[in-house]
Tab-separated table of C-alpha atoms in Angstrom:
chain	number	residue	atom	x	y	z
A	1	MET	CA	97.973	-163.134	-10.013
A	2	THR	CA	95.508	-165.601	-11.588
A	3	ARG	CA	96.971	-168.920	-12.507
A	4	ARG	CA	95.805	-170.486	-15.779
A	5	ASP	CA	94.992	-174.150	-16.062
A	6	PRO	CA	96.361	-175.386	-19.416
A	7	PHE	CA	94.156	-178.478	-19.284
A	8	ARG	CA	91.038	-176.342	-18.971
A	9	ASP	CA	92.179	-174.281	-21.969
A	10	ILE	CA	92.638	-177.467	-23.992
A	11	GLU	CA	89.218	-178.734	-22.922
A	12	GLU	CA	87.583	-175.467	-24.001
A	13	LEU	CA	89.420	-175.644	-27.317
A	14	PHE	CA	88.137	-179.189	-27.962
A	15	ASP	CA	84.591	-178.170	-27.003
A	16	ARG	CA	84.697	-175.249	-29.415
A	17	MET	CA	86.128	-177.421	-32.212
A	18	SER	CA	83.468	-180.057	-31.582
A	19	ARG	CA	80.661	-177.485	-31.881
A	20	GLU	CA	82.154	-176.089	-35.093
A	21	PHE	CA	82.479	-179.574	-36.635
A	22	GLU	CA	78.852	-180.341	-35.729
A	23	GLU	CA	77.698	-177.109	-37.410
A	24	PHE	CA	79.883	-177.825	-40.439
A	25	GLY	CA	78.644	-181.443	-40.648
A	26	SER	CA	74.989	-180.464	-40.488
A	27	GLY	CA	75.568	-178.064	-43.381
A	28	ILE	CA	77.109	-180.824	-45.475
A	29	GLU	CA	74.364	-183.275	-44.552
A	30	SER	CA	71.689	-180.882	-45.733
A	31	ARG	CA	73.390	-180.589	-49.136
A	32	VAL	CA	73.983	-184.328	-49.617
A	33	GLY	CA	70.944	-185.791	-51.351
A	34	GLU	CA	69.494	-182.296	-51.487
A	35	GLY	CA	65.894	-182.335	-52.595
A	36	ILE	CA	65.158	-185.944	-51.677
A	37	SER	CA	63.931	-186.600	-48.174
A	38	VAL	CA	63.244	-190.254	-47.440
A	39	ASP	CA	61.675	-192.519	-44.832
A	40	VAL	CA	62.736	-196.168	-44.647
A	41	ALA	CA	60.379	-198.520	-42.789
A	42	GLU	CA	60.478	-202.260	-42.317
A	43	ASP	CA	57.974	-204.862	-41.188
A	44	ASP	CA	58.120	-208.668	-41.190
A	45	GLU	CA	57.675	-208.971	-44.963
A	46	THR	CA	58.562	-205.677	-46.630
A	47	VAL	CA	60.981	-202.749	-46.670
A	48	THR	CA	59.139	-199.553	-47.646
A	49	VAL	CA	60.935	-196.433	-48.843
A	50	THR	CA	58.963	-193.212	-49.160
A	51	ALA	CA	60.650	-190.268	-50.901
A	52	ASP	CA	59.551	-186.680	-51.510
A	53	LEU	CA	60.082	-185.556	-55.109
A	54	PRO	CA	57.885	-182.478	-55.565
A	55	GLY	CA	57.841	-180.870	-58.984
A	56	TYR	CA	58.842	-183.965	-60.931
A	57	ASP	CA	56.648	-185.926	-63.336
A	58	ARG	CA	56.471	-189.699	-63.034
A	59	ASP	CA	58.500	-190.056	-66.244
A	60	ASP	CA	61.278	-187.876	-64.733
A	61	VAL	CA	61.921	-190.409	-61.945
A	62	GLU	CA	64.090	-193.545	-62.194
A	63	VAL	CA	64.325	-196.164	-59.450
A	64	THR	CA	66.725	-199.114	-59.389
A	65	VAL	CA	67.714	-201.672	-56.784
A	66	GLN	CA	70.840	-203.814	-56.728
A	67	ASP	CA	72.887	-205.451	-53.984
A	68	ARG	CA	70.798	-204.010	-51.113
A	69	THR	CA	71.175	-200.509	-52.563
A	70	LEU	CA	68.168	-198.505	-53.749
A	71	THR	CA	68.919	-195.644	-56.138
A	72	ILE	CA	66.396	-192.881	-56.781
A	73	ALA	CA	67.177	-190.350	-59.505
A	74	ALA	CA	65.046	-187.569	-60.950
A	75	GLU	CA	65.735	-185.010	-63.653
A	76	HIS	CA	63.513	-182.095	-64.541
A	77	ALA	CA	64.077	-180.470	-67.942
A	78	GLU	CA	64.207	-176.735	-68.532
A	79	THR	CA	60.867	-175.026	-69.029
A	80	ASP	CA	60.015	-173.593	-72.447
A	81	GLU	CA	57.496	-171.082	-71.147
A	82	ALA	CA	57.535	-167.659	-72.768
A	83	ASP	CA	60.731	-168.069	-74.763
A	84	ASP	CA	59.764	-165.365	-77.243
A	85	GLU	CA	61.772	-162.204	-77.876
A	86	ASP	CA	59.215	-159.941	-76.167
A	87	THR	CA	59.709	-161.559	-72.777
A	88	GLN	CA	62.220	-160.002	-70.433
A	89	TYR	CA	63.244	-162.138	-67.463
A	90	HIS	CA	64.344	-160.444	-64.269
A	91	ARG	CA	65.177	-163.771	-62.700
A	92	ARG	CA	65.186	-167.256	-64.206
A	93	GLU	CA	65.885	-170.092	-61.812
A	94	ARG	CA	63.606	-172.838	-63.152
A	95	ARG	CA	66.084	-174.658	-65.313
A	96	ARG	CA	67.290	-178.234	-65.518
A	97	ARG	CA	67.397	-179.795	-62.104
A	98	SER	CA	68.476	-183.277	-61.167
A	99	VAL	CA	68.706	-185.042	-57.839
A	100	SER	CA	69.666	-188.531	-56.787
A	101	ARG	CA	69.921	-190.537	-53.633
A	102	ARG	CA	71.422	-193.952	-52.868
A	103	LEU	CA	70.193	-195.854	-49.841
A	104	ARG	CA	71.609	-198.974	-48.272
A	105	LEU	CA	68.661	-201.232	-47.473
A	106	PRO	CA	68.521	-202.815	-44.010
A	107	THR	CA	68.099	-206.357	-45.385
A	108	GLU	CA	68.172	-208.412	-48.589
A	109	VAL	CA	65.117	-207.934	-50.833
A	110	ARG	CA	63.556	-209.739	-53.786
A	111	GLU	CA	64.556	-207.224	-56.440
A	112	ASP	CA	62.367	-208.675	-59.201
A	113	GLU	CA	59.222	-208.296	-57.035
A	114	ALA	CA	59.795	-204.674	-56.058
A	115	SER	CA	57.104	-202.155	-56.966
A	116	ALA	CA	56.788	-198.377	-56.873
A	117	THR	CA	54.017	-195.779	-57.011
A	118	TYR	CA	54.274	-192.038	-57.516
A	119	GLN	CA	51.418	-189.744	-56.519
A	120	HIS	CA	51.397	-186.024	-55.775
A	121	GLY	CA	55.198	-185.782	-55.593
A	122	VAL	CA	55.616	-188.747	-53.235
A	123	LEU	CA	57.395	-191.907	-54.394
A	124	THR	CA	56.654	-195.105	-52.464
A	125	VAL	CA	58.824	-198.168	-53.134
A	126	GLU	CA	57.762	-201.562	-51.733
A	127	LEU	CA	60.564	-204.131	-51.524
A	128	PRO	CA	59.616	-207.662	-50.374
A	129	LYS	CA	62.240	-209.203	-48.101
A	130	ALA	CA	64.275	-212.184	-49.301
A	131	THR	CA	67.214	-214.347	-48.330
A	132	GLY	CA	69.305	-212.940	-51.187
A	133	ASP	CA	69.361	-212.558	-54.967
A	134	ALA	CA	72.033	-211.832	-57.546
A	135	GLY	CA	71.936	-209.046	-60.132
A	136	GLY	CA	70.020	-205.786	-60.274
A	137	HIS	CA	66.560	-204.795	-61.318
A	138	SER	CA	64.954	-201.621	-62.630
A	139	ILE	CA	61.642	-200.829	-60.931
A	140	ASP	CA	58.678	-199.609	-63.007
A	141	ILE	CA	56.720	-196.769	-61.419
A	142	ASP	CA	52.920	-196.966	-61.522
């Protein structure tokens, strides 16, 4: 007769649960902020955020910073291509799409001196470091 070790059974159960939670968590993480991948870098003077926003025009993107939080939002309107009665769609997925992402910045920044550029689907936001400011600021994109 083989004797079972209840503690080993419990350990195996916790290992299995841990693996399942990790798989579940990675699925959630991939959906949170879906469509916006970012890099946040910092040097002595500046915090730089680089975000991928392919398929959006510059005017579709809005960037704001307030209280050490950078918000990036983009909305792409529905296409009007071939909306005549003779066109038969078999699949139509290119409709209104919006994404947003909020990032906690690693340090205080001078909000009124922040700048942003958008080229080839890549948004780069430069945020000069500061000791602290009050209020928020909308960032114009060049």
